[in-house]
Structures are given as C-alpha cells and as structure tokens.
Amino acid sequence: MTKPIISFDLDQTLLDHATFSIPDSAMYALEKLREDFTIVLGTGRDMDNHYSRQFKDIVKPDAIIHLNGTKITVGDQLFFEHFMDKELLKNVLTYGEKMGYCIGVTIGDEDYYINPERVRQIDIRRWGECMRRFRDPWELMEHPIHTLSYQGGEDGAKDMEEKFPELKFPMFAGKMGADVVEKQASKAEGLKRLCRHYQVKPEDTIAIGDSMNDYEILQTAGLGIAMGNAVEELKSVADYITADIGEDGIYKACRHFGWIPAGPFESE
C-alpha cells in the first residue's frame, strides 16, 4: 500500500529556535507517523551541510526537499538537482556588494557572504558567538549554487525582488532574512516530484510550515497546516492552524487529525 506523504519544514516548525532542539512531543509524533506516512523534510536548508546534518540524523526522513526544491534526496541518493545561472549569480552578488546587502550561502563547513558582518551580528545576538568560517564570497562563481540567502530587513528583499524579477525572496518568519530562489523553484515543485516518485496523488499529501517559503507547498498539498507561530500571510492559505512550536504544535496537529495515538503530552 502506498503511504501518503507528510512534509515538515525544519526551522520553527520542527526545530525550536528558543531551545535549538526538536520538542519531545514532535519527536514522539514523528516516530508514530513513520508507521503510516512517508516522512519528508521540506526546507530552505541544505540538510547535508555542517549546520544541518545533525538534524537530518535526528529526524531520519525518508526523503528531503533541500534548498526550496532545487535539490532532492531520497534516502541517501540524490534524486534531483538544479543550479542557479552563473550570470544571474554574478549580477546578484555585484548588486549586493554595491548596496551593502548581506547575500551568500553556506557550502559544507564554510560560509561565503558578501558583507558578512550582518551574519556575524545575527549569530552573536542569537548564540553569543560566531563560529563561522567565512571565505571570499566571489569564490561562489567557481561553485555550483542552488540558492542563496539574504540577511537583512524586508526593504532590502523588496528592492532586490524589483531589481531581479526572475528571483523571489520569501522572508523568514522572523522577518530578518530571506531565501533567494529562482521563481520556478519551490518546495511545492519538490513535493510534486516526490509524488511522482512515490506514486502518490498531491491530494494525499500534508505539508506543515511557518514561513513564506512554505507558501506554495501549503497550497499544493492536500492539507496545508501552519504553525501557530507562522507568519500571517502563511496562515491565510492554511487549511488548519495548530499551536506554536513551543506549545507542542506538531503533536497537537497530529492528534487533532487522529494520525497518532495519545502520548504523555496531553493537557490536563
């Protein structure tokens, strides 16, 4: 029997940034769901890089939609990959340098950012230190690049979206950064590819997320669920809104729809 697909965003959906851990209730839900669902991670991260591998190992997904659909793995096998046009990459980096925007990407264990001070400031504010290994961002021209990341406010993202109409800049939930993705790429397109692979109809899929890079996938899935801590724009297209990540949102959504048995997380 073909299992339905359930796709989870990572940051602020499964991974609570307040504790930088996945809540026990969400882990319980994941383990129970494995029996009846194909578990997918749908994220803006590359789950194979230094900062993300540990969470891939914890979640143990059947498949991963990395980098907003520009890379897909099934098990340990690369299933799909798309790279950004080099001329477009050059133009984005040049404009970011001119305007003082922080744009770049993490590859493996190293970070390549135009104006890296912004990343350093965010890391120090969040974690108390910055442990990144910054390299010359122009070395990116020698690498195959799937997507980029922008660190900054909405004004900069909107400016670049006007400058580069072939790109989209879905903001992170905290509104202090965005993914930089070619318009034809999305988690939704990744989900469609996995549907064809697993021979599952899109209406037999579930997607759960919190930020604007989840917008298309919540609309595409048969059931779209927004976290209670999600941005309002995402909640407006969700079929169901669950509790915040810190209030057992994943567990409560799964219990609401009867996908898992009761665990030791019920409210008294």
PDB file of C-alpha atoms in Angstrom:
ATOM      1  CA  MET A   1       0.000   0.000   0.000  1.00  0.00           C
ATOM      2  CA  THR A   2       1.314   3.459  -0.951  1.00  0.00           C
ATOM      3  CA  LYS A   3       1.779   5.700   2.055  1.00  0.00           C
ATOM      4  CA  PRO A   4       0.637   9.337   1.994  1.00  0.00           C
ATOM      5  CA  ILE A   5       3.403  11.949   2.227  1.00  0.00           C
ATOM      6  CA  ILE A   6       3.737  14.324   5.176  1.00  0.00           C
ATOM      7  CA  SER A   7       6.263  17.134   4.721  1.00  0.00           C
ATOM      8  CA  PHE A   8       7.720  19.190   7.571  1.00  0.00           C
ATOM      9  CA  ASP A   9       9.631  22.441   7.405  1.00  0.00           C
ATOM     10  CA  LEU A  10      12.572  22.388   9.837  1.00  0.00           C
ATOM     11  CA  ASP A  11      13.202  25.822  11.379  1.00  0.00           C
ATOM     12  CA  GLN A  12      10.470  26.964  13.768  1.00  0.00           C
ATOM     13  CA  THR A  13       8.286  24.045  12.667  1.00  0.00           C
ATOM     14  CA  LEU A  14      10.234  21.062  13.956  1.00  0.00           C
ATOM     15  CA  LEU A  15      13.314  22.877  15.282  1.00  0.00           C
ATOM     16  CA  ASP A  16      12.520  25.317  18.093  1.00  0.00           C
ATOM     17  CA  HIS A  17      14.984  28.223  17.940  1.00  0.00           C
ATOM     18  CA  ALA A  18      14.270  29.079  21.578  1.00  0.00           C
ATOM     19  CA  THR A  19      15.942  25.832  22.668  1.00  0.00           C
ATOM     20  CA  PHE A  20      17.629  24.871  19.390  1.00  0.00           C
ATOM     21  CA  SER A  21      16.130  21.412  19.734  1.00  0.00           C
ATOM     22  CA  ILE A  22      13.176  19.441  18.425  1.00  0.00           C
ATOM     23  CA  PRO A  23      10.495  19.172  21.143  1.00  0.00           C
ATOM     24  CA  ASP A  24       9.982  15.723  22.644  1.00  0.00           C
ATOM     25  CA  SER A  25       6.328  15.858  21.602  1.00  0.00           C
ATOM     26  CA  ALA A  26       7.308  16.409  17.957  1.00  0.00           C
ATOM     27  CA  MET A  27       9.785  13.514  18.109  1.00  0.00           C
ATOM     28  CA  TYR A  28       7.043  11.298  19.517  1.00  0.00           C
ATOM     29  CA  ALA A  29       4.748  12.329  16.668  1.00  0.00           C
ATOM     30  CA  LEU A  30       7.424  11.623  14.044  1.00  0.00           C
ATOM     31  CA  GLU A  31       8.051   8.118  15.360  1.00  0.00           C
ATOM     32  CA  LYS A  32       4.336   7.278  15.365  1.00  0.00           C
ATOM     33  CA  LEU A  33       3.794   8.773  11.911  1.00  0.00           C
ATOM     34  CA  ARG A  34       6.513   6.574  10.358  1.00  0.00           C
ATOM     35  CA  GLU A  35       4.206   3.593  10.532  1.00  0.00           C
ATOM     36  CA  ASP A  36       1.669   5.064   8.109  1.00  0.00           C
ATOM     37  CA  PHE A  37       3.334   8.003   6.306  1.00  0.00           C
ATOM     38  CA  THR A  38       6.331   8.783   4.122  1.00  0.00           C
ATOM     39  CA  ILE A  39       8.232  11.388   6.171  1.00  0.00           C
ATOM     40  CA  VAL A  40       9.697  14.291   4.177  1.00  0.00           C
ATOM     41  CA  LEU A  41      11.726  17.307   5.292  1.00  0.00           C
ATOM     42  CA  GLY A  42      10.956  20.337   3.115  1.00  0.00           C
ATOM     43  CA  THR A  43      13.387  23.124   3.969  1.00  0.00           C
ATOM     44  CA  GLY A  44      15.372  26.081   2.725  1.00  0.00           C
ATOM     45  CA  ARG A  45      18.498  24.493   4.184  1.00  0.00           C
ATOM     46  CA  ASP A  46      20.898  22.078   2.571  1.00  0.00           C
ATOM     47  CA  MET A  47      20.482  19.296   5.105  1.00  0.00           C
ATOM     48  CA  ASP A  48      23.846  17.836   4.102  1.00  0.00           C
ATOM     49  CA  ASN A  49      25.881  20.810   5.298  1.00  0.00           C
ATOM     50  CA  HIS A  50      27.760  21.208   8.570  1.00  0.00           C
ATOM     51  CA  TYR A  51      25.000  23.138  10.372  1.00  0.00           C
ATOM     52  CA  SER A  52      22.166  20.797   9.418  1.00  0.00           C
ATOM     53  CA  ARG A  53      23.394  17.202   9.283  1.00  0.00           C
ATOM     54  CA  GLN A  54      22.697  16.614  12.966  1.00  0.00           C
ATOM     55  CA  PHE A  55      19.008  17.394  12.494  1.00  0.00           C
ATOM     56  CA  LYS A  56      18.757  15.155   9.443  1.00  0.00           C
ATOM     57  CA  ASP A  57      20.159  12.349  11.575  1.00  0.00           C
ATOM     58  CA  ILE A  58      17.632  13.072  14.332  1.00  0.00           C
ATOM     59  CA  VAL A  59      14.556  13.285  12.094  1.00  0.00           C
ATOM     60  CA  LYS A  60      15.591  10.398   9.795  1.00  0.00           C
ATOM     61  CA  PRO A  61      13.302  11.433   6.907  1.00  0.00           C
ATOM     62  CA  ASP A  62      12.540   9.122   4.009  1.00  0.00           C
ATOM     63  CA  ALA A  63      13.238  11.987   1.597  1.00  0.00           C
ATOM     64  CA  ILE A  64      14.360  15.625   1.763  1.00  0.00           C
ATOM     65  CA  ILE A  65      13.378  18.652  -0.295  1.00  0.00           C
ATOM     66  CA  HIS A  66      16.508  20.757   0.259  1.00  0.00           C
ATOM     67  CA  LEU A  67      17.093  24.375  -0.674  1.00  0.00           C
ATOM     68  CA  ASN A  68      13.496  25.155  -1.600  1.00  0.00           C
ATOM     69  CA  GLY A  69      13.220  22.343  -4.119  1.00  0.00           C
ATOM     70  CA  THR A  70      16.490  22.836  -6.000  1.00  0.00           C
ATOM     71  CA  LYS A  71      17.918  19.636  -4.517  1.00  0.00           C
ATOM     72  CA  ILE A  72      16.031  16.470  -3.576  1.00  0.00           C
ATOM     73  CA  THR A  73      17.361  13.314  -1.963  1.00  0.00           C
ATOM     74  CA  VAL A  74      15.537  10.037  -1.417  1.00  0.00           C
ATOM     75  CA  GLY A  75      17.256   8.116   1.334  1.00  0.00           C
ATOM     76  CA  ASP A  76      20.970   8.616   0.677  1.00  0.00           C
ATOM     77  CA  GLN A  77      20.535   9.028  -3.082  1.00  0.00           C
ATOM     78  CA  LEU A  78      20.500  12.299  -5.000  1.00  0.00           C
ATOM     79  CA  PHE A  79      17.185  12.398  -6.855  1.00  0.00           C
ATOM     80  CA  PHE A  80      17.074  15.887  -8.428  1.00  0.00           C
ATOM     81  CA  GLU A  81      19.299  18.946  -8.650  1.00  0.00           C
ATOM     82  CA  HIS A  82      19.102  22.398 -10.257  1.00  0.00           C
ATOM     83  CA  PHE A  83      21.752  25.129 -10.198  1.00  0.00           C
ATOM     84  CA  MET A  84      21.469  28.913 -10.466  1.00  0.00           C
ATOM     85  CA  ASP A  85      22.554  30.576 -13.689  1.00  0.00           C
ATOM     86  CA  LYS A  86      26.115  31.920 -13.314  1.00  0.00           C
ATOM     87  CA  GLU A  87      25.416  35.290 -14.920  1.00  0.00           C
ATOM     88  CA  LEU A  88      22.462  35.800 -12.595  1.00  0.00           C
ATOM     89  CA  LEU A  89      24.610  34.801  -9.612  1.00  0.00           C
ATOM     90  CA  LYS A  90      27.288  37.316 -10.617  1.00  0.00           C
ATOM     91  CA  ASN A  91      24.735  40.104 -11.008  1.00  0.00           C
ATOM     92  CA  VAL A  92      23.125  39.409  -7.616  1.00  0.00           C
ATOM     93  CA  LEU A  93      26.468  39.386  -5.802  1.00  0.00           C
ATOM     94  CA  THR A  94      27.575  42.566  -7.586  1.00  0.00           C
ATOM     95  CA  TYR A  95      24.362  44.372  -6.669  1.00  0.00           C
ATOM     96  CA  GLY A  96      24.559  43.144  -3.066  1.00  0.00           C
ATOM     97  CA  GLU A  97      28.111  44.432  -2.776  1.00  0.00           C
ATOM     98  CA  LYS A  98      27.121  47.806  -4.244  1.00  0.00           C
ATOM     99  CA  MET A  99      24.088  48.218  -1.947  1.00  0.00           C
ATOM    100  CA  GLY A 100      25.686  46.853   1.215  1.00  0.00           C
ATOM    101  CA  TYR A 101      23.350  43.839   1.357  1.00  0.00           C
ATOM    102  CA  CYS A 102      24.439  40.607   3.010  1.00  0.00           C
ATOM    103  CA  ILE A 103      23.985  37.816   0.455  1.00  0.00           C
ATOM    104  CA  GLY A 104      25.650  34.428   0.268  1.00  0.00           C
ATOM    105  CA  VAL A 105      25.433  30.786   1.177  1.00  0.00           C
ATOM    106  CA  THR A 106      26.933  28.058   3.321  1.00  0.00           C
ATOM    107  CA  ILE A 107      28.659  25.248   1.448  1.00  0.00           C
ATOM    108  CA  GLY A 108      29.762  22.296   3.521  1.00  0.00           C
ATOM    109  CA  ASP A 109      31.550  23.739   6.545  1.00  0.00           C
ATOM    110  CA  GLU A 110      32.324  27.163   5.054  1.00  0.00           C
ATOM    111  CA  ASP A 111      30.386  30.403   4.578  1.00  0.00           C
ATOM    112  CA  TYR A 112      30.550  32.691   1.555  1.00  0.00           C
ATOM    113  CA  TYR A 113      28.808  36.028   2.131  1.00  0.00           C
ATOM    114  CA  ILE A 114      29.015  39.493   0.615  1.00  0.00           C
ATOM    115  CA  ASN A 115      29.163  41.850   3.640  1.00  0.00           C
ATOM    116  CA  PRO A 116      29.450  39.034   6.235  1.00  0.00           C
ATOM    117  CA  GLU A 117      29.207  41.423   9.179  1.00  0.00           C
ATOM    118  CA  ARG A 118      25.422  41.001   9.165  1.00  0.00           C
ATOM    119  CA  VAL A 119      25.669  37.241   9.612  1.00  0.00           C
ATOM    120  CA  ARG A 120      28.230  37.692  12.373  1.00  0.00           C
ATOM    121  CA  GLN A 121      25.979  40.162  14.219  1.00  0.00           C
ATOM    122  CA  ILE A 122      22.968  37.852  13.987  1.00  0.00           C
ATOM    123  CA  ASP A 123      24.951  34.861  15.234  1.00  0.00           C
ATOM    124  CA  ILE A 124      26.365  36.785  18.194  1.00  0.00           C
ATOM    125  CA  ARG A 125      22.930  38.124  19.120  1.00  0.00           C
ATOM    126  CA  ARG A 126      21.380  34.658  18.873  1.00  0.00           C
ATOM    127  CA  TRP A 127      24.125  32.345  20.174  1.00  0.00           C
ATOM    128  CA  GLY A 128      26.585  34.661  21.894  1.00  0.00           C
ATOM    129  CA  GLU A 129      29.349  33.911  19.378  1.00  0.00           C
ATOM    130  CA  CYS A 130      30.006  33.422  15.681  1.00  0.00           C
ATOM    131  CA  MET A 131      31.841  30.224  14.773  1.00  0.00           C
ATOM    132  CA  ARG A 132      31.551  30.549  11.001  1.00  0.00           C
ATOM    133  CA  ARG A 133      34.476  30.150   8.646  1.00  0.00           C
ATOM    134  CA  PHE A 134      33.999  32.997   6.189  1.00  0.00           C
ATOM    135  CA  ARG A 135      35.652  32.776   2.797  1.00  0.00           C
ATOM    136  CA  ASP A 136      35.839  35.093  -0.206  1.00  0.00           C
ATOM    137  CA  PRO A 137      32.240  35.217  -1.495  1.00  0.00           C
ATOM    138  CA  TRP A 138      33.435  35.609  -5.071  1.00  0.00           C
ATOM    139  CA  GLU A 139      34.661  32.016  -4.878  1.00  0.00           C
ATOM    140  CA  LEU A 140      30.980  31.173  -5.321  1.00  0.00           C
ATOM    141  CA  MET A 141      31.471  31.757  -9.037  1.00  0.00           C
ATOM    142  CA  GLU A 142      33.519  28.552  -9.067  1.00  0.00           C
ATOM    143  CA  HIS A 143      30.865  26.502  -7.248  1.00  0.00           C
ATOM    144  CA  PRO A 144      27.547  25.075  -8.440  1.00  0.00           C
ATOM    145  CA  ILE A 145      24.971  27.118  -6.483  1.00  0.00           C
ATOM    146  CA  HIS A 146      21.386  26.042  -5.860  1.00  0.00           C
ATOM    147  CA  THR A 147      20.062  29.060  -3.911  1.00  0.00           C
ATOM    148  CA  LEU A 148      21.344  31.981  -1.862  1.00  0.00           C
ATOM    149  CA  SER A 149      20.454  33.522   1.485  1.00  0.00           C
ATOM    150  CA  TYR A 150      19.836  37.196   2.258  1.00  0.00           C
ATOM    151  CA  GLN A 151      20.343  38.516   5.794  1.00  0.00           C
ATOM    152  CA  GLY A 152      18.529  41.778   6.466  1.00  0.00           C
ATOM    153  CA  GLY A 153      15.155  43.501   6.611  1.00  0.00           C
ATOM    154  CA  GLU A 154      12.185  43.457   4.258  1.00  0.00           C
ATOM    155  CA  ASP A 155      13.146  46.694   2.475  1.00  0.00           C
ATOM    156  CA  GLY A 156      16.307  45.152   1.066  1.00  0.00           C
ATOM    157  CA  ALA A 157      14.490  41.995  -0.007  1.00  0.00           C
ATOM    158  CA  LYS A 158      11.806  44.026  -1.792  1.00  0.00           C
ATOM    159  CA  ASP A 159      14.429  46.157  -3.514  1.00  0.00           C
ATOM    160  CA  MET A 160      16.236  43.104  -4.843  1.00  0.00           C
ATOM    161  CA  GLU A 161      12.991  41.445  -5.906  1.00  0.00           C
ATOM    162  CA  GLU A 162      12.269  44.509  -8.056  1.00  0.00           C
ATOM    163  CA  LYS A 163      15.817  44.507  -9.409  1.00  0.00           C
ATOM    164  CA  PHE A 164      15.762  40.790 -10.213  1.00  0.00           C
ATOM    165  CA  PRO A 165      12.260  39.766 -11.366  1.00  0.00           C
ATOM    166  CA  GLU A 166      13.490  36.238 -12.095  1.00  0.00           C
ATOM    167  CA  LEU A 167      14.062  35.724  -8.364  1.00  0.00           C
ATOM    168  CA  LYS A 168      11.842  35.578  -5.294  1.00  0.00           C
ATOM    169  CA  PHE A 169      12.814  36.470  -1.731  1.00  0.00           C
ATOM    170  CA  PRO A 170      10.458  34.666   0.701  1.00  0.00           C
ATOM    171  CA  MET A 171      11.100  36.156   4.127  1.00  0.00           C
ATOM    172  CA  PHE A 172      11.991  34.057   7.148  1.00  0.00           C
ATOM    173  CA  ALA A 173       9.425  34.002   9.957  1.00  0.00           C
ATOM    174  CA  GLY A 174      11.457  36.499  11.977  1.00  0.00           C
ATOM    175  CA  LYS A 175      11.464  38.954   9.039  1.00  0.00           C
ATOM    176  CA  MET A 176      15.241  39.411   9.296  1.00  0.00           C
ATOM    177  CA  GLY A 177      16.273  37.471   6.244  1.00  0.00           C
ATOM    178  CA  ALA A 178      15.048  35.623   3.177  1.00  0.00           C
ATOM    179  CA  ASP A 179      15.824  32.787   0.848  1.00  0.00           C
ATOM    180  CA  VAL A 180      16.950  33.839  -2.628  1.00  0.00           C
ATOM    181  CA  VAL A 181      15.384  31.440  -5.097  1.00  0.00           C
ATOM    182  CA  GLU A 182      14.692  31.342  -8.811  1.00  0.00           C
ATOM    183  CA  LYS A 183      10.963  31.793  -9.348  1.00  0.00           C
ATOM    184  CA  GLN A 184      10.410  28.393 -10.932  1.00  0.00           C
ATOM    185  CA  ALA A 185      11.799  26.618  -7.833  1.00  0.00           C
ATOM    186  CA  SER A 186       9.853  25.899  -4.658  1.00  0.00           C
ATOM    187  CA  LYS A 187       9.191  23.280  -2.034  1.00  0.00           C
ATOM    188  CA  ALA A 188       5.900  22.700  -3.860  1.00  0.00           C
ATOM    189  CA  GLU A 189       7.719  21.654  -7.034  1.00  0.00           C
ATOM    190  CA  GLY A 190       9.846  19.342  -4.899  1.00  0.00           C
ATOM    191  CA  LEU A 191       6.722  17.806  -3.416  1.00  0.00           C
ATOM    192  CA  LYS A 192       5.290  17.212  -6.893  1.00  0.00           C
ATOM    193  CA  ARG A 193       8.485  15.416  -7.921  1.00  0.00           C
ATOM    194  CA  LEU A 194       8.290  13.177  -4.858  1.00  0.00           C
ATOM    195  CA  CYS A 195       4.621  12.487  -5.554  1.00  0.00           C
ATOM    196  CA  ARG A 196       5.583  11.130  -8.955  1.00  0.00           C
ATOM    197  CA  HIS A 197       8.412   9.084  -7.433  1.00  0.00           C
ATOM    198  CA  TYR A 198       6.281   7.545  -4.690  1.00  0.00           C
ATOM    199  CA  GLN A 199       3.193   7.346  -6.929  1.00  0.00           C
ATOM    200  CA  VAL A 200       1.163   9.471  -4.526  1.00  0.00           C
ATOM    201  CA  LYS A 201      -1.507  11.943  -5.583  1.00  0.00           C
ATOM    202  CA  PRO A 202      -0.924  15.548  -4.410  1.00  0.00           C
ATOM    203  CA  GLU A 203      -4.267  15.416  -2.594  1.00  0.00           C
ATOM    204  CA  ASP A 204      -2.806  12.600  -0.471  1.00  0.00           C
ATOM    205  CA  THR A 205      -0.069  14.844   0.930  1.00  0.00           C
ATOM    206  CA  ILE A 206       0.245  17.043   4.016  1.00  0.00           C
ATOM    207  CA  ALA A 207       2.597  20.000   4.447  1.00  0.00           C
ATOM    208  CA  ILE A 208       3.401  21.820   7.683  1.00  0.00           C
ATOM    209  CA  GLY A 209       5.373  25.065   7.895  1.00  0.00           C
ATOM    210  CA  ASP A 210       5.786  28.540   9.361  1.00  0.00           C
ATOM    211  CA  SER A 211       7.320  30.982   6.874  1.00  0.00           C
ATOM    212  CA  MET A 212       6.883  32.326   3.359  1.00  0.00           C
ATOM    213  CA  ASN A 213       8.996  29.657   1.668  1.00  0.00           C
ATOM    214  CA  ASP A 214       6.193  27.282   2.771  1.00  0.00           C
ATOM    215  CA  TYR A 215       3.509  29.307   0.970  1.00  0.00           C
ATOM    216  CA  GLU A 216       3.369  27.297  -2.266  1.00  0.00           C
ATOM    217  CA  ILE A 217       3.708  23.887  -0.638  1.00  0.00           C
ATOM    218  CA  LEU A 218       0.812  24.544   1.758  1.00  0.00           C
ATOM    219  CA  GLN A 219      -1.329  25.467  -1.240  1.00  0.00           C
ATOM    220  CA  THR A 220      -0.216  22.423  -3.248  1.00  0.00           C
ATOM    221  CA  ALA A 221      -0.591  19.775  -0.547  1.00  0.00           C
ATOM    222  CA  GLY A 222      -3.920  18.128   0.040  1.00  0.00           C
ATOM    223  CA  LEU A 223      -3.797  19.533   3.574  1.00  0.00           C
ATOM    224  CA  GLY A 224      -1.741  22.600   4.499  1.00  0.00           C
ATOM    225  CA  ILE A 225      -1.024  23.255   8.179  1.00  0.00           C
ATOM    226  CA  ALA A 226       0.508  26.465   9.554  1.00  0.00           C
ATOM    227  CA  MET A 227       2.200  26.613  12.922  1.00  0.00           C
ATOM    228  CA  GLY A 228       0.735  28.983  15.496  1.00  0.00           C
ATOM    229  CA  ASN A 229       3.983  30.953  15.277  1.00  0.00           C
ATOM    230  CA  ALA A 230       3.731  31.191  11.462  1.00  0.00           C
ATOM    231  CA  VAL A 231       3.660  34.484   9.595  1.00  0.00           C
ATOM    232  CA  GLU A 232       0.140  35.792   8.994  1.00  0.00           C
ATOM    233  CA  GLU A 233       0.445  35.507   5.212  1.00  0.00           C
ATOM    234  CA  LEU A 234       1.004  31.766   5.541  1.00  0.00           C
ATOM    235  CA  LYS A 235      -1.864  31.328   7.967  1.00  0.00           C
ATOM    236  CA  SER A 236      -4.166  32.919   5.391  1.00  0.00           C
ATOM    237  CA  VAL A 237      -3.663  29.997   2.969  1.00  0.00           C
ATOM    238  CA  ALA A 238      -3.531  27.201   5.546  1.00  0.00           C
ATOM    239  CA  ASP A 239      -6.336  24.667   5.909  1.00  0.00           C
ATOM    240  CA  TYR A 240      -5.585  24.370   9.623  1.00  0.00           C
ATOM    241  CA  ILE A 241      -3.569  26.383  12.167  1.00  0.00           C
ATOM    242  CA  THR A 242      -2.036  24.475  15.035  1.00  0.00           C
ATOM    243  CA  ALA A 243      -0.357  25.703  18.235  1.00  0.00           C
ATOM    244  CA  ASP A 244       3.060  27.371  18.436  1.00  0.00           C
ATOM    245  CA  ILE A 245       6.160  25.207  18.178  1.00  0.00           C
ATOM    246  CA  GLY A 246       6.844  25.742  21.896  1.00  0.00           C
ATOM    247  CA  GLU A 247       3.323  24.604  22.743  1.00  0.00           C
ATOM    248  CA  ASP A 248       3.513  21.168  21.110  1.00  0.00           C
ATOM    249  CA  GLY A 249       2.135  22.400  17.778  1.00  0.00           C
ATOM    250  CA  ILE A 250       3.229  19.358  15.746  1.00  0.00           C
ATOM    251  CA  TYR A 251       1.885  16.885  18.282  1.00  0.00           C
ATOM    252  CA  LYS A 252      -1.422  18.742  18.636  1.00  0.00           C
ATOM    253  CA  ALA A 253      -1.969  18.861  14.864  1.00  0.00           C
ATOM    254  CA  CYS A 254      -1.321  15.141  14.552  1.00  0.00           C
ATOM    255  CA  ARG A 255      -3.666  14.387  17.434  1.00  0.00           C
ATOM    256  CA  HIS A 256      -6.340  16.716  16.009  1.00  0.00           C
ATOM    257  CA  PHE A 257      -6.433  14.722  12.768  1.00  0.00           C
ATOM    258  CA  GLY A 258      -6.143  11.353  14.528  1.00  0.00           C
ATOM    259  CA  TRP A 259      -2.856  10.356  12.899  1.00  0.00           C
ATOM    260  CA  ILE A 260      -1.143   9.296  16.127  1.00  0.00           C
ATOM    261  CA  PRO A 261      -2.231   7.828  19.471  1.00  0.00           C
ATOM    262  CA  ALA A 262      -2.212   9.915  22.645  1.00  0.00           C
ATOM    263  CA  GLY A 263       1.170  10.310  24.275  1.00  0.00           C
ATOM    264  CA  PRO A 264       2.391  11.824  27.543  1.00  0.00           C
ATOM    265  CA  PHE A 265       1.788  15.361  26.252  1.00  0.00           C
ATOM    266  CA  GLU A 266      -1.956  15.767  26.744  1.00  0.00           C
ATOM    267  CA  SER A 267      -3.139  18.899  28.537  1.00  0.00           C
ATOM    268  CA  GLU A 268      -4.685  18.124  31.879  1.00  0.00           C
TER     269      GLU A 268
END
